[in-house]
Short mmCIF file of C-alpha atoms and ligand atoms in Angstrom, two decimals:
data_model
loop_
_atom_site.label_atom_id
_atom_site.label_comp_id
_atom_site.label_asym_id
_atom_site.label_seq_id
_atom_site.Cartn_x
_atom_site.Cartn_y
_atom_site.Cartn_z
CA MET A 209 -34.92 -46.45 -40.89
CA SER A 210 -38.21 -45.26 -39.38
CA GLU A 211 -40.37 -42.85 -41.43
CA ASN A 212 -40.16 -40.28 -38.64
CA CYS A 213 -36.38 -40.59 -38.20
CA THR A 214 -34.78 -37.43 -36.79
CA HIS A 215 -31.31 -39.05 -36.61
CA ASP A 216 -31.34 -38.46 -32.87
CA CYS A 217 -31.31 -41.98 -31.46
CA SER A 218 -31.03 -40.73 -27.87
CA SER A 219 -34.61 -39.41 -27.87
CA CYS A 220 -36.24 -41.98 -30.18
CA GLY A 221 -38.08 -45.08 -29.00
CA GLU A 222 -38.16 -46.82 -32.43
CA ASN A 223 -36.29 -50.09 -32.82
CA CYS A 224 -34.93 -49.66 -36.35
CA PRO A 225 -31.84 -51.24 -37.97
CA SER A 226 -29.98 -47.93 -38.29
CA ARG A 227 -30.20 -47.26 -34.54
CA GLN A 228 -26.81 -46.08 -33.22
CA GLN A 229 -25.60 -47.02 -29.78
CA PRO A 230 -24.69 -44.07 -27.55
CA GLN A 231 -20.99 -43.44 -28.01
CA SER A 232 -18.79 -44.17 -25.02
CA PHE A 233 -16.36 -41.48 -23.90
CA LEU A 234 -14.82 -43.49 -21.12
CA GLU A 235 -11.06 -43.40 -20.84
CA LYS A 236 -9.15 -46.69 -20.88
CA THR A 237 -7.00 -47.72 -17.97
CA ASN A 238 -3.34 -48.58 -18.28
CA ASP A 239 -3.04 -51.96 -20.08
CA LEU A 240 -1.56 -53.49 -16.94
CA SER A 241 -4.38 -52.28 -14.69
CA HIS A 242 -7.23 -54.43 -13.38
CA VAL A 243 -10.06 -52.73 -11.52
CA LYS A 244 -13.38 -54.49 -10.91
CA LYS A 245 -15.59 -51.86 -9.24
CA VAL A 246 -15.16 -48.10 -9.11
CA ILE A 247 -17.08 -46.06 -6.54
CA GLY A 248 -16.98 -42.26 -6.50
CA VAL A 249 -17.26 -40.42 -3.18
CA VAL A 250 -18.78 -36.99 -3.75
CA SER A 251 -19.99 -33.99 -1.78
CA GLY A 252 -21.72 -30.75 -2.68
CA LYS A 253 -19.06 -28.69 -0.91
CA GLY A 254 -15.70 -29.08 0.80
CA GLY A 255 -15.05 -29.79 4.47
CA VAL A 256 -17.95 -32.16 5.11
CA GLY A 257 -15.75 -35.24 5.56
CA LYS A 258 -15.65 -36.67 2.04
CA SER A 259 -12.02 -37.79 2.33
CA MET A 260 -12.72 -39.22 5.78
CA THR A 261 -15.63 -41.22 4.34
CA CYS A 262 -13.50 -42.39 1.44
CA ALA A 263 -10.70 -43.49 3.77
CA LEU A 264 -13.06 -45.30 6.18
CA LEU A 265 -14.74 -47.14 3.29
CA ALA A 266 -11.37 -48.17 1.86
CA ALA A 267 -10.19 -49.34 5.28
CA ALA A 268 -13.41 -51.35 5.76
CA SER A 269 -13.07 -52.91 2.31
CA GLN A 270 -9.42 -53.86 2.81
CA ASN A 271 -10.19 -55.19 6.28
CA LYS A 272 -12.80 -57.53 4.77
CA GLY A 273 -10.19 -59.08 2.49
CA ASN A 274 -10.78 -57.12 -0.73
CA VAL A 275 -7.94 -55.68 -2.78
CA THR A 276 -8.69 -51.99 -2.36
CA ALA A 277 -7.50 -48.75 -3.92
CA VAL A 278 -8.10 -45.05 -3.41
CA MET A 279 -7.68 -42.58 -6.25
CA ASP A 280 -7.42 -39.13 -4.68
CA ALA A 281 -8.95 -36.93 -7.35
CA ASP A 282 -9.23 -33.99 -4.97
CA ILE A 283 -6.14 -32.44 -6.53
CA THR A 284 -6.18 -29.12 -4.70
CA GLY A 285 -6.95 -30.64 -1.28
CA PRO A 286 -5.28 -34.06 -1.31
CA SER A 287 -5.58 -35.51 2.20
CA ILE A 288 -5.77 -39.26 1.49
CA PRO A 289 -2.01 -40.14 1.72
CA LYS A 290 -1.71 -38.34 5.06
CA MET A 291 -4.68 -40.25 6.50
CA PHE A 292 -3.03 -43.55 5.49
CA GLY A 293 0.39 -42.45 6.74
CA VAL A 294 1.97 -42.59 3.28
CA HIS A 295 4.52 -39.85 2.57
CA GLU A 296 6.85 -41.41 -0.01
CA ARG A 297 6.82 -40.37 -3.66
CA ALA A 298 5.20 -42.57 -6.31
CA ARG A 299 7.55 -44.45 -8.59
CA GLY A 300 7.23 -45.07 -12.28
CA ASP A 301 8.85 -46.65 -15.33
CA GLU A 302 8.12 -46.93 -19.04
CA PHE A 303 4.96 -48.94 -18.29
CA GLY A 304 3.32 -46.33 -16.08
CA ILE A 305 3.09 -45.05 -12.52
CA TYR A 306 2.90 -47.45 -9.59
CA PRO A 307 0.55 -46.60 -6.74
CA CYS A 308 1.97 -46.25 -3.24
CA VAL A 309 0.74 -48.89 -0.81
CA SER A 310 -0.48 -48.31 2.75
CA LYS A 311 0.49 -50.39 5.77
CA GLU A 312 -2.55 -52.65 5.33
CA GLY A 313 -2.12 -52.87 1.54
CA VAL A 314 -4.47 -50.19 0.15
CA GLN A 315 -3.17 -48.90 -3.19
CA LEU A 316 -3.07 -45.09 -3.30
CA MET A 317 -2.53 -42.39 -5.90
CA SER A 318 -2.71 -38.72 -5.11
CA MET A 319 -1.24 -35.43 -6.23
CA ASN A 320 0.69 -35.34 -2.97
CA LEU A 321 2.52 -38.53 -3.97
CA LEU A 322 3.84 -36.78 -7.08
CA LEU A 323 4.90 -33.43 -5.65
CA GLU A 324 8.48 -32.98 -4.52
CA ASN A 325 7.23 -31.27 -1.39
CA GLU A 326 3.78 -32.33 -0.12
CA ASP A 327 3.17 -28.83 1.26
CA ASP A 328 3.40 -27.30 -2.24
CA PRO A 329 0.03 -25.79 -3.21
CA VAL A 330 -1.55 -26.78 -6.51
CA VAL A 331 -2.68 -23.49 -8.05
CA TRP A 332 -3.93 -24.65 -11.42
CA ARG A 333 -6.92 -23.95 -13.58
CA GLY A 334 -9.61 -26.58 -14.11
CA ALA A 335 -8.29 -27.87 -17.45
CA LEU A 336 -4.91 -28.74 -15.97
CA ILE A 337 -6.48 -30.42 -12.95
CA SER A 338 -8.81 -32.53 -15.12
CA GLY A 339 -5.88 -33.64 -17.33
CA THR A 340 -3.80 -34.68 -14.34
CA VAL A 341 -6.58 -36.51 -12.56
CA LEU A 342 -7.42 -38.48 -15.70
CA GLN A 343 -3.81 -39.65 -15.79
CA PHE A 344 -4.41 -41.25 -12.39
CA TRP A 345 -6.92 -43.44 -14.24
CA THR A 346 -5.10 -43.94 -17.55
CA ASP A 347 -1.42 -44.12 -16.50
CA VAL A 348 -1.37 -45.67 -13.05
CA ILE A 349 -0.95 -49.44 -12.86
CA TRP A 350 -3.72 -50.51 -10.47
CA GLN A 351 -3.07 -54.09 -9.50
CA GLY A 352 -5.94 -56.59 -9.23
CA VAL A 353 -8.27 -54.13 -7.50
CA ASP A 354 -11.68 -55.36 -6.27
CA TYR A 355 -12.93 -51.97 -5.08
CA MET A 356 -11.54 -48.58 -6.01
CA PHE A 357 -12.82 -45.48 -4.20
CA VAL A 358 -12.40 -42.16 -5.98
CA ASP A 359 -12.20 -39.14 -3.67
CA MET A 360 -13.87 -36.71 -6.07
CA PRO A 361 -13.28 -32.95 -5.96
CA PRO A 362 -16.16 -31.22 -4.14
CA GLY A 363 -18.98 -29.48 -5.96
CA THR A 364 -20.35 -29.76 -9.46
CA GLY A 365 -17.65 -27.94 -11.46
CA ASP A 366 -15.51 -28.76 -14.46
CA VAL A 367 -13.31 -31.42 -12.82
CA PRO A 368 -16.04 -33.61 -11.29
CA LEU A 369 -17.91 -33.32 -14.57
CA THR A 370 -14.89 -34.61 -16.52
CA LEU A 371 -14.49 -37.48 -14.06
CA PHE A 372 -18.15 -38.47 -14.30
CA GLN A 373 -17.73 -38.60 -18.07
CA SER A 374 -14.40 -40.34 -18.33
CA ILE A 375 -14.23 -42.91 -15.53
CA PRO A 376 -16.62 -45.87 -15.54
CA LEU A 377 -18.12 -45.24 -12.11
CA ASP A 378 -20.25 -48.16 -10.94
CA GLY A 379 -21.91 -45.83 -8.51
CA ILE A 380 -21.37 -42.94 -6.14
CA ILE A 381 -21.66 -42.32 -2.43
CA VAL A 382 -22.79 -38.87 -1.38
CA VAL A 383 -21.42 -37.26 1.78
CA THR A 384 -23.30 -34.55 3.61
CA THR A 385 -23.64 -32.95 7.05
CA PRO A 386 -26.91 -32.12 8.81
CA GLN A 387 -26.99 -28.39 8.00
CA ASP A 388 -29.91 -27.33 5.84
CA LEU A 389 -27.73 -25.37 3.47
CA VAL A 390 -25.54 -28.39 2.89
CA GLY A 391 -28.70 -30.45 2.33
CA MET A 392 -29.61 -28.05 -0.44
CA ILE A 393 -26.09 -28.14 -1.86
CA VAL A 394 -25.95 -31.93 -1.71
CA SER A 395 -29.12 -32.10 -3.77
CA LYS A 396 -27.16 -30.42 -6.55
CA ALA A 397 -24.50 -33.15 -6.39
CA ILE A 398 -27.22 -35.83 -6.42
CA ASN A 399 -28.96 -34.21 -9.36
CA MET A 400 -25.67 -34.03 -11.24
CA ALA A 401 -25.06 -37.77 -10.71
CA GLN A 402 -28.59 -38.49 -11.90
CA MET A 403 -28.05 -36.32 -14.99
CA MET A 404 -24.91 -38.33 -15.75
CA ASN A 405 -26.77 -41.64 -15.21
CA VAL A 406 -24.48 -42.80 -12.43
CA PRO A 407 -26.32 -44.82 -9.74
CA ILE A 408 -26.30 -43.36 -6.23
CA LEU A 409 -25.48 -46.29 -3.98
CA GLY A 410 -25.70 -44.58 -0.63
CA ILE A 411 -25.52 -41.41 1.41
CA VAL A 412 -23.40 -40.72 4.47
CA GLU A 413 -24.32 -38.05 6.97
CA ASN A 414 -21.01 -37.15 8.55
CA MET A 415 -20.75 -35.26 11.85
CA SER A 416 -24.33 -36.38 12.32
CA TYR A 417 -24.22 -36.24 16.12
CA LEU A 418 -21.94 -36.24 19.11
CA THR A 419 -22.18 -38.80 21.90
CA CYS A 420 -21.99 -37.21 25.36
CA PRO A 421 -19.02 -38.86 27.12
CA ASP A 422 -20.85 -38.67 30.49
CA CYS A 423 -24.42 -39.82 29.81
CA GLY A 424 -24.11 -41.34 26.31
CA ARG A 425 -26.91 -39.12 24.94
CA LYS A 426 -26.69 -38.24 21.26
CA ILE A 427 -26.42 -34.48 20.72
CA SER A 428 -27.30 -33.07 17.29
CA VAL A 429 -24.57 -30.43 17.13
CA PHE A 430 -25.40 -29.16 13.63
CA GLY A 431 -29.18 -29.51 13.90
CA GLU A 432 -31.52 -32.41 13.27
CA SER A 433 -30.53 -35.08 10.79
CA VAL A 434 -31.61 -34.46 7.20
CA VAL A 435 -30.20 -37.60 5.66
CA ASP A 436 -33.27 -39.83 5.87
CA SER A 437 -35.42 -37.26 4.10
CA ILE A 438 -32.77 -36.72 1.38
CA ALA A 439 -32.45 -40.51 0.89
CA LEU A 440 -36.23 -40.86 0.64
CA GLU A 441 -36.58 -37.94 -1.76
CA HIS A 442 -33.91 -39.30 -4.11
CA ASN A 443 -34.61 -43.01 -3.63
CA ILE A 444 -31.12 -43.74 -2.25
CA PRO A 445 -30.90 -47.28 -0.82
CA ALA A 446 -28.14 -47.14 1.84
CA VAL A 447 -27.81 -44.58 4.63
CA ALA A 448 -25.11 -44.15 7.29
CA LYS A 449 -24.71 -41.66 10.12
CA VAL A 450 -21.18 -41.00 11.36
CA PRO A 451 -20.74 -39.07 14.62
CA ILE A 452 -18.15 -36.43 15.39
CA ASP A 453 -15.49 -38.59 16.95
CA ARG A 454 -12.16 -37.26 18.14
CA ASN A 455 -10.62 -40.69 17.55
CA LEU A 456 -11.31 -40.28 13.83
CA THR A 457 -9.55 -36.90 13.71
CA LEU A 458 -6.61 -38.24 15.68
CA ALA A 459 -6.34 -41.35 13.49
CA ALA A 460 -6.54 -39.27 10.29
CA ASP A 461 -3.98 -36.74 11.49
CA SER A 462 -1.52 -39.41 12.60
CA GLY A 463 -1.83 -41.50 9.43
CA LYS A 464 -3.57 -44.37 11.22
CA ILE A 465 -7.02 -44.35 9.67
CA GLU A 466 -6.74 -48.09 9.02
CA GLU A 467 -6.34 -48.69 12.73
CA VAL A 468 -9.52 -47.00 14.00
CA GLU A 469 -11.29 -49.40 16.32
CA ASN A 470 -14.79 -48.31 15.47
CA ASN A 471 -15.13 -48.05 11.70
CA TYR A 472 -18.63 -46.59 11.48
CA LEU A 473 -18.88 -47.47 7.78
CA SER A 474 -18.18 -51.18 8.02
CA ASP A 475 -21.87 -52.26 7.74
CA PHE A 476 -22.54 -49.51 5.23
CA PHE A 477 -19.79 -50.96 3.02
CA ASP A 478 -21.58 -54.36 3.09
CA LYS A 479 -24.82 -52.67 1.96
CA ILE A 480 -22.97 -50.97 -0.90
CA VAL A 481 -21.49 -54.29 -2.00
CA ALA A 482 -24.98 -55.82 -1.99
CA GLU A 483 -26.29 -52.87 -4.03
CA LEU A 484 -23.48 -53.25 -6.57
CA LYS A 485 -24.34 -56.92 -7.13
CA ASP A 486 -27.67 -55.88 -8.65
CA LYS A 487 -26.19 -53.20 -10.89
CA PRO A 488 -25.09 -53.79 -14.48
CA LEU A 489 -21.43 -53.14 -15.32
CA ALA A 490 -20.56 -49.47 -15.72
CA THR A 491 -20.60 -48.41 -19.36
CA ALA A 492 -20.91 -45.11 -21.21
CA HIS A 493 -22.54 -42.47 -19.08
CA ASN A 494 -23.03 -39.89 -21.79
CA THR A 495 -24.37 -39.69 -25.25
CA LYS A 496 -22.46 -37.90 -27.99
CA LYS A 497 -24.89 -35.02 -27.68
CA ASP A 498 -24.09 -34.57 -23.98
CA LYS A 499 -20.38 -34.67 -24.71
CA GLU A 500 -20.61 -32.10 -27.49
CA PHE A 501 -22.66 -29.80 -25.28
CA LEU A 502 -20.22 -30.14 -22.38
CA GLN A 503 -17.23 -29.59 -24.64
CA MET A 504 -18.82 -26.47 -26.14
CA PHE A 505 -19.66 -25.17 -22.67
CA CYS A 506 -16.20 -25.81 -21.23
CA GLY A 507 -14.55 -24.56 -24.43
CA GLY A 508 -16.51 -21.32 -24.17
CA LEU A 509 -15.40 -20.82 -20.59
CA LYS A 510 -11.78 -21.41 -21.54
CA ILE A 511 -11.92 -18.91 -24.41
CA VAL A 512 -13.39 -16.23 -22.14
CA ALA A 513 -10.75 -16.93 -19.48
CA ALA A 514 -7.94 -16.90 -22.06
CA ILE A 515 -9.08 -13.56 -23.47
CA TYR A 516 -9.14 -12.01 -20.03
CA ILE A 517 -5.91 -13.40 -18.77
CA GLY A 518 -4.00 -13.73 -22.02
CA CYS A 519 -2.97 -17.09 -20.85
CA LYS A 520 -2.65 -20.25 -22.89
CA PHE A 521 -3.39 -23.58 -21.25
CA ASN A 522 -0.80 -26.21 -21.82
CA VAL A 523 -1.22 -29.55 -20.12
CA LYS A 524 2.10 -31.31 -20.01
CA LYS A 525 2.00 -35.01 -19.44
CA ALA A 526 3.82 -36.28 -16.41
CA SER A 527 7.10 -37.84 -17.41
CA TYR A 528 8.34 -40.88 -15.56
CA SER A 529 11.85 -41.76 -14.57
CA GLN A 530 13.06 -45.09 -13.23
CA SER A 531 12.97 -43.83 -9.66
CA ALA A 532 10.45 -41.39 -8.21
CA VAL A 533 7.99 -40.00 -10.73
CA ASP A 534 9.43 -36.85 -12.21
CA PHE A 535 6.26 -34.83 -12.25
CA GLN A 536 6.58 -31.52 -14.07
CA MET A 537 4.42 -28.64 -12.96
CA PRO A 538 2.47 -27.53 -16.03
CA GLN A 539 3.27 -23.98 -17.16
CA CYS A 540 0.53 -21.43 -17.56
P1 ADP T 837 -13.52 -33.00 2.90
O1 ADP T 837 -12.83 -34.12 2.19
O2 ADP T 837 -15.01 -33.04 2.72
O3 ADP T 837 -12.94 -31.65 2.59
P2 ADP T 837 -12.25 -34.11 5.27
O4 ADP T 837 -12.60 -35.54 5.17
O5 ADP T 837 -10.87 -33.73 4.85
O6 ADP T 837 -13.31 -33.20 4.49
O7 ADP T 837 -12.53 -33.65 6.77
C1 ADP T 837 -12.23 -32.34 7.22
C2 ADP T 837 -11.66 -32.42 8.64
O8 ADP T 837 -12.65 -32.91 9.53
C3 ADP T 837 -10.47 -33.35 8.75
O9 ADP T 837 -9.56 -32.82 9.65
C4 ADP T 837 -11.07 -34.64 9.33
O10 ADP T 837 -10.12 -35.37 10.09
C5 ADP T 837 -12.19 -34.09 10.21
N1 ADP T 837 -13.34 -34.99 10.29
C6 ADP T 837 -14.10 -35.43 9.27
N2 ADP T 837 -15.10 -36.21 9.71
C7 ADP T 837 -14.97 -36.29 11.06
C8 ADP T 837 -15.71 -36.96 12.09
N3 ADP T 837 -16.79 -37.68 11.83
N4 ADP T 837 -15.27 -36.80 13.36
C9 ADP T 837 -14.20 -36.05 13.64
N5 ADP T 837 -13.46 -35.39 12.72
C10 ADP T 837 -13.85 -35.50 11.43
#
């Protein structure tokens, strides 16, 4: 042990025999799961096209011959199954939950695949949402997946924080639109990823422009593009600009996102794959100190909420039957 030892290995540069490795808080997958690379798709706020980006990336990946999966962690706004035209309920047995599979073979798990009625709203507090979304990682049997895309909940709140901590993300892709305000908000998401030590693989500016159907000129509907300056500022290697394209909306709404002729993110996906080759395998993203701080912070919030509302959180695990997954709405 060094003479100056403070017992805080996370801030010490000494190479002494009693050095402790940062403790991993990553959750294990189901024993039957195999997932090679996990990529989070994040945005600073909702409605910027994060799910669209996630779906296009998954479609591009599958189209290039990779076994691909999408974990829809946007529990309160789950739009992934609809985009892929999947409306059946997930099935499960004593080994775990089986993902639904799209027409082209993309494995999917989403809150909407567990609800009896896909129009049912999910009106839960953060703790319940985090618990459920983690089960998508720990209980679902993901089969031989090369690339998994996680449609993260928007913003920098409790649920994305839990996911950053618990799932071994190999990197994230940030989605933004050209508005200044969103540029500011997206910087928060980028800073959060950097705080959690998750590499930012690329940034997508969605609704970047509109192509005039008559003259082919690009019109910047939401103002001039901000993505290049954000990428430069944060040293983000891959950049893509996706236009407003009615064909994308139509394909998403009719469950045919895999059939879009012009997948604007096909080349971007190749750049991401190249980026991932240079990255070490995802390991622990947080030290014990970070975890304790986050737990204290979240615990404090829960206590305050419980005092005000007189409500006790109780996360019930999903129970599985032989047929469709019998998902029980947690009681508040
Ligand atoms: P988020 O996941 O960020 O909340 P979505 O991906 O669900 O946003 O997109 C919101 C809506 O905008 C959806 O109806 C989607 O089909 C549409 N949309 C997203 N990106 C585009 C685009 N580039 N062109 C046309 N429509 C788009």
